[in-house]
XYZ file of C-alpha atoms in Angstrom:
427
model
C 0.000 0.000 0.000
C 1.318 3.448 -0.889
C 1.099 6.008 1.884
C -0.230 9.300 0.576
C 0.264 11.302 3.732
C 3.900 11.780 4.729
C 4.339 13.140 8.263
C 7.072 15.792 8.353
C 10.296 14.867 10.068
C 10.057 18.056 12.125
C 7.593 20.882 12.599
C 8.382 24.320 11.191
C 8.380 25.937 14.629
C 10.991 23.429 15.811
C 13.602 24.507 13.278
C 15.892 25.816 16.001
C 15.833 22.505 17.897
C 17.132 19.139 16.723
C 14.574 17.161 14.768
C 12.506 14.863 16.943
C 13.208 11.942 14.601
C 16.706 11.972 13.153
C 18.953 9.405 11.516
C 22.686 9.800 12.082
C 25.834 7.794 11.450
C 26.580 5.133 14.045
C 29.574 7.109 15.312
C 27.289 10.080 16.012
C 24.843 8.201 18.243
C 24.848 9.798 21.698
C 23.641 7.823 24.704
C 21.806 10.210 27.103
C 23.868 11.203 30.111
C 22.560 11.877 33.629
C 22.067 15.589 34.320
C 23.446 16.736 37.650
C 23.672 13.167 38.929
C 26.436 11.036 40.326
C 28.191 8.348 38.300
C 26.233 5.723 40.222
C 23.031 6.868 38.545
C 24.436 5.851 35.176
C 23.766 2.250 36.218
C 20.299 3.127 37.437
C 17.756 0.348 37.099
C 14.619 2.121 38.296
C 13.207 5.571 38.961
C 12.997 4.954 42.692
C 16.172 6.799 43.713
C 15.378 9.763 41.522
C 11.870 10.307 42.811
C 13.021 10.137 46.413
C 15.980 12.462 45.920
C 14.031 15.489 44.764
C 12.066 16.436 47.883
C 14.055 16.005 51.089
C 11.568 17.973 53.198
C 8.639 15.652 52.386
C 9.950 12.069 52.702
C 6.431 10.604 53.081
C 5.012 9.552 49.713
C 2.004 11.523 48.516
C 0.457 8.381 47.064
C 1.262 4.865 48.176
C 1.659 2.749 45.069
C -0.581 0.046 46.513
C -3.418 2.595 46.695
C -3.093 3.481 43.023
C -4.497 1.487 40.158
C -3.411 0.737 36.636
C -5.037 2.835 33.961
C -7.639 1.055 31.885
C -6.482 -0.244 28.533
C -8.522 2.358 26.674
C -7.234 5.208 28.865
C -3.628 4.077 28.515
C -4.095 3.769 24.771
C -5.349 7.356 24.558
C -2.556 8.800 26.733
C 0.359 6.851 25.260
C -0.535 5.904 21.724
C 1.521 3.383 19.757
C 4.626 4.830 18.148
C 3.937 6.146 14.657
C 6.944 4.883 12.733
C 5.930 6.908 9.655
C 7.606 9.922 11.249
C 10.854 7.977 11.489
C 10.436 6.913 7.840
C 10.243 10.597 6.913
C 13.483 11.204 8.819
C 15.116 8.315 6.962
C 14.094 10.014 3.725
C 16.032 13.104 4.780
C 19.101 11.044 5.653
C 19.033 9.304 2.257
C 18.068 12.396 0.249
C 21.457 12.709 -1.484
C 21.917 8.981 -2.069
C 18.436 8.079 -3.297
C 18.380 9.883 -6.697
C 21.935 8.826 -7.621
C 21.676 5.957 -10.106
C 25.360 5.032 -9.748
C 26.357 5.909 -6.182
C 29.749 5.116 -4.708
C 27.914 3.054 -2.081
C 25.350 0.847 -3.813
C 23.951 -0.309 -0.462
C 23.109 1.724 2.636
C 22.773 0.065 6.020
C 20.262 1.102 8.690
C 20.971 -0.272 12.173
C 18.211 -0.386 14.779
C 18.118 -1.348 18.442
C 15.567 -3.904 19.653
C 12.084 -2.363 19.884
C 13.139 0.686 17.869
C 11.005 -0.347 14.907
C 13.522 -0.723 12.098
C 11.399 -3.286 10.184
C 8.352 -1.022 10.446
C 10.351 2.055 9.477
C 11.746 0.335 6.395
C 8.282 -0.941 5.451
C 6.878 2.600 5.498
C 9.906 3.911 3.633
C 9.574 1.202 0.995
C 5.898 2.026 0.502
C 6.774 5.678 -0.111
C 9.150 4.829 -2.942
C 7.542 1.657 -4.322
C 10.665 -0.236 -3.312
C 10.808 -4.009 -3.680
C 10.920 -5.673 -0.239
C 13.081 -8.801 -0.069
C 11.939 -11.536 2.318
C 14.521 -13.231 4.535
C 15.515 -16.808 3.636
C 14.009 -19.741 5.486
C 15.920 -21.645 8.161
C 16.391 -24.479 5.684
C 17.819 -22.106 3.067
C 20.221 -20.596 5.609
C 21.538 -23.901 6.901
C 21.703 -25.334 3.373
C 23.419 -22.271 1.868
C 20.708 -22.171 -0.794
C 21.993 -19.932 -3.608
C 18.540 -19.736 -5.190
C 17.625 -17.093 -2.620
C 20.278 -14.787 -4.096
C 19.494 -15.788 -7.676
C 15.887 -14.655 -7.208
C 16.972 -11.149 -6.218
C 15.134 -8.320 -8.036
C 16.714 -6.968 -11.210
C 19.667 -4.680 -10.644
C 17.854 -1.632 -12.034
C 15.151 -1.705 -9.331
C 15.630 -0.262 -5.859
C 15.200 -2.900 -3.139
C 15.303 -3.157 0.628
C 15.954 -5.984 3.085
C 14.258 -5.095 6.397
C 15.809 -7.738 8.679
C 19.377 -8.865 8.028
C 19.290 -10.435 11.501
C 16.977 -13.137 10.121
C 19.357 -14.013 7.272
C 21.928 -15.952 9.307
C 22.230 -18.341 12.226
C 25.078 -18.599 14.722
C 25.885 -22.090 13.535
C 28.702 -23.719 11.557
C 26.382 -23.975 8.549
C 24.494 -20.746 9.141
C 26.953 -18.067 7.987
C 27.843 -18.897 4.384
C 24.707 -17.428 2.836
C 24.908 -14.119 4.689
C 28.606 -13.754 3.824
C 27.772 -14.167 0.117
C 24.860 -11.757 0.446
C 27.047 -9.040 1.962
C 29.814 -9.554 -0.580
C 27.352 -9.326 -3.492
C 25.533 -6.326 -2.016
C 28.571 -4.196 -1.205
C 30.179 -4.959 -4.587
C 27.114 -3.617 -6.385
C 26.183 -6.967 -7.942
C 22.667 -6.697 -6.498
C 22.093 -3.098 -7.565
C 20.985 -0.319 -5.237
C 19.330 -1.193 -1.973
C 18.894 -0.549 1.736
C 19.596 -3.219 4.355
C 18.245 -2.880 7.885
C 19.784 -4.874 10.714
C 19.247 -5.247 14.440
C 22.072 -3.737 16.503
C 23.011 -7.027 18.214
C 23.166 -8.927 14.935
C 25.236 -6.076 13.485
C 27.778 -6.396 16.300
C 28.034 -10.146 15.666
C 28.262 -9.860 11.881
C 31.131 -7.395 12.223
C 33.059 -10.332 13.668
C 31.950 -12.638 10.839
C 32.349 -10.253 7.895
C 34.265 -7.211 9.189
C 33.915 -4.691 6.374
C 33.732 -1.148 7.830
C 30.543 0.729 7.043
C 31.144 4.292 8.269
C 27.985 5.566 6.565
C 25.645 3.116 8.324
C 22.703 5.013 9.815
C 20.787 4.699 13.056
C 17.961 6.527 14.779
C 19.405 9.158 17.098
C 18.868 8.633 20.826
C 15.815 10.110 22.486
C 17.499 12.151 25.185
C 15.557 14.168 27.779
C 14.487 17.040 25.484
C 13.496 14.722 22.635
C 11.604 12.365 24.935
C 9.838 15.257 26.647
C 8.751 16.664 23.278
C 7.566 13.257 22.114
C 5.456 12.580 25.234
C 4.139 16.147 25.140
C 2.937 15.634 21.574
C 1.041 12.503 22.624
C -0.727 14.345 25.436
C -1.464 17.406 23.281
C -3.386 15.228 20.830
C -5.563 13.885 23.628
C -6.339 16.244 26.504
C -4.151 19.313 26.293
C -4.318 21.547 29.344
C -6.922 19.413 31.137
C -4.372 16.805 32.136
C -1.410 16.861 34.488
C 1.208 14.252 35.393
C 2.398 14.328 39.005
C 5.146 12.487 40.838
C 3.452 9.991 43.144
C 6.133 10.499 45.809
C 6.548 14.283 45.889
C 3.299 15.476 44.337
C 5.255 17.781 42.055
C 4.186 18.112 38.448
C 6.133 16.193 35.825
C 6.220 18.722 33.009
C 5.867 17.441 29.478
C 6.752 20.297 27.199
C 9.161 21.286 24.500
C 12.460 22.125 26.145
C 15.618 23.480 24.500
C 18.023 21.539 26.720
C 18.215 18.866 29.385
C 18.321 21.333 32.278
C 14.827 22.543 31.335
C 13.335 19.037 31.272
C 11.651 17.427 34.277
C 14.236 15.234 36.027
C 11.933 12.215 35.799
C 11.946 12.435 32.003
C 15.706 12.932 31.849
C 16.239 9.867 33.994
C 13.783 7.837 31.920
C 15.888 8.713 28.875
C 19.013 7.559 30.730
C 17.356 4.333 31.815
C 16.335 3.492 28.235
C 19.726 4.584 26.815
C 17.832 6.635 24.235
C 15.827 3.642 22.978
C 12.400 5.096 22.201
C 10.688 1.701 22.275
C 11.980 0.938 25.770
C 11.201 4.476 26.988
C 7.647 4.260 25.604
C 7.058 0.912 27.329
C 8.513 2.125 30.646
C 6.459 5.344 30.603
C 3.232 3.395 30.101
C 4.164 1.114 33.004
C 4.666 4.086 35.346
C 1.256 5.711 34.907
C -1.460 5.231 37.525
C -4.748 6.724 38.637
C -6.339 6.945 42.072
C -9.683 5.190 42.684
C -11.104 8.491 43.945
C -10.780 9.879 40.430
C -13.498 7.456 39.358
C -15.913 8.741 42.051
C -17.915 12.010 42.377
C -15.843 14.994 43.417
C -15.508 15.553 47.149
C -15.741 18.949 48.850
C -12.494 20.838 48.852
C -10.778 20.958 52.283
C -10.780 24.167 54.260
C -7.665 26.128 53.175
C -7.231 27.266 56.781
C -6.971 23.674 58.010
C -3.623 22.848 59.575
C -1.794 20.429 57.267
C 0.472 18.682 59.692
C 1.134 15.679 57.523
C 3.834 16.028 54.860
C 1.852 13.941 52.378
C -1.210 16.204 52.737
C 0.945 19.235 51.983
C 2.262 17.612 48.847
C -1.250 16.678 47.689
C -2.312 20.288 48.053
C 0.749 21.295 46.001
C -0.378 19.004 43.207
C -3.895 20.443 43.276
C -2.546 23.978 43.262
C -0.481 23.191 40.190
C -3.447 21.728 38.349
C -6.777 23.009 39.758
C -9.679 21.144 38.164
C -7.389 19.060 35.975
C -7.226 15.305 35.821
C -4.088 14.067 37.544
C -2.221 11.043 36.279
C 0.192 9.782 38.905
C 3.700 8.697 37.914
C 4.927 5.776 40.018
C 8.218 5.802 41.841
C 9.859 2.916 40.020
C 9.996 0.953 36.819
C 9.017 -2.604 37.697
C 11.447 -4.543 35.547
C 10.835 -8.289 35.192
C 13.174 -10.275 37.472
C 15.626 -12.756 36.042
C 15.558 -16.173 37.720
C 18.662 -17.179 39.633
C 20.553 -20.166 38.291
C 23.983 -21.675 38.798
C 24.895 -22.303 35.159
C 24.869 -20.129 32.060
C 22.127 -21.980 30.184
C 19.602 -19.157 30.540
C 22.191 -16.540 29.595
C 22.975 -18.406 26.363
C 19.279 -18.461 25.463
C 18.865 -14.739 26.124
C 21.988 -13.935 24.118
C 20.882 -16.069 21.172
C 17.485 -14.342 21.099
C 19.155 -10.924 21.011
C 21.732 -11.864 18.358
C 18.930 -12.883 15.991
C 16.202 -10.484 17.197
C 14.110 -13.496 18.097
C 14.177 -17.176 17.153
C 11.664 -20.001 16.703
C 11.848 -22.537 19.509
C 12.584 -25.272 16.962
C 15.860 -23.580 15.975
C 17.309 -23.013 19.435
C 18.457 -26.635 19.994
C 20.539 -26.303 16.795
C 22.363 -23.271 18.201
C 22.763 -24.086 21.885
C 24.501 -26.876 23.835
C 21.316 -27.697 25.732
C 18.646 -30.362 25.292
C 15.338 -29.293 23.816
C 13.341 -29.928 26.988
C 15.697 -27.717 29.050
C 15.388 -24.870 26.537
C 11.596 -25.164 26.530
C 11.552 -25.099 30.345
C 13.722 -21.950 30.446
C 11.527 -20.186 27.885
C 8.314 -20.942 29.754
C 9.873 -19.733 33.018
C 11.097 -16.527 31.360
C 7.711 -15.995 29.711
C 5.923 -16.284 33.061
C 8.229 -13.571 34.447
C 7.636 -11.283 31.445
C 11.235 -11.487 30.228
C 10.434 -13.053 26.860
C 7.344 -12.976 24.676
C 6.202 -14.917 21.649
C 5.849 -12.719 18.545
C 4.405 -14.882 15.827
C 6.669 -17.931 15.808
C 9.676 -16.157 17.325
C 10.607 -15.825 20.977
C 11.919 -12.316 21.681
C 13.192 -10.348 24.668
C 10.321 -8.145 25.840
C 10.689 -4.361 25.768
C 10.090 -4.157 29.527
C 12.964 -6.591 30.205
C 15.412 -5.385 27.557
C 17.386 -3.005 29.806
C 17.854 -5.555 32.596
C 18.759 -8.362 30.148
C 21.293 -6.140 28.390
C 22.955 -5.306 31.699
C 22.812 -8.958 32.791
C 24.704 -10.059 29.660
C 27.129 -7.121 29.795
C 28.206 -8.062 33.323
C 28.941 -11.590 32.162
C 31.137 -10.461 29.296
C 28.855 -11.502 26.435
C 29.183 -9.758 23.072
C 26.708 -6.843 23.045
C 25.665 -4.103 20.693
C 27.382 -0.689 20.645
C 24.430 1.307 21.944
């Protein structure tokens, strides 16, 4: 389907600020840094420390998390809508603007590298629809393990622009699973396949650099969503829904969490800055974490109660903070932001069997359960048991036929593997 409406990569009144969606070279990717925080916060795994550090005079939480309730599915959907990857496709257009019209470019193939949950297959699908580009399907497991050359022989004619949205599904970490992808990359970079765009998951890219180490300095990636970008993005979502009739407040301090366009990190609410740090700029992880933090109070579902007498002595610190929140947003609906991101726990085990499964899923951006016994030194029943245990904890999820690391668990799994010295991506 051809998309007629192309969302702009940035609004005209944002010309002075960096574009919200921007593709840059891999070397120019900038992981968000903590603002005014100690080095320990760089390894932060939840928002708990941050929320408690901002209001020393009121240590008592305004809202106890147990007293709050999850937003309904419909309400959550309206407040934090699914990411519209068409905007990122428009930004990719800008990044490829000089390369696209050149019929004989110096680089016949451009690579686009995406982190897990950053939507690179969706982005490339939208981009391909814009330009009527031929989308190439990944080979089957049998073709990969058999080194089936027919997959390459059926490539579109060299005079037609093509795109491969998931290089990570074109190989297997197996003695017989690398020959086909090596030939693909050699053919593509030499120009034998014509002009095209190849998208690849960041973990697979790190692995393939070891398998076929040809430098690609012009490879592109979506720039990190730092505090200002993330604040602007979340502000846009709220503006579409409720505008000034809605306020987000810290459930611990009662202070408003401002979602607005901000020129720099110092002007962004600290909660949003720290959410950007926690996600390492990964918009998919940040989006998932933000949704998980939002709560409402049961009283919001009931008729309004009389306002308390302003002359009443507020001896309790929590009562004072509640009144602060109401003063900030009189008559507005308050959405409470919880104190911590509840990341799925990883089960404790003595061996490295679970770690190997998690690493294999990341290196291929998901795998069918039938393939895992071919790649891992574990019996099939043990792998199945691990997967079911991880699924129950929310660490992995089944997407179609592929098991994948969930967005809510990605940060903790990445850190888990990093501490054990596993090969990881460069983000």
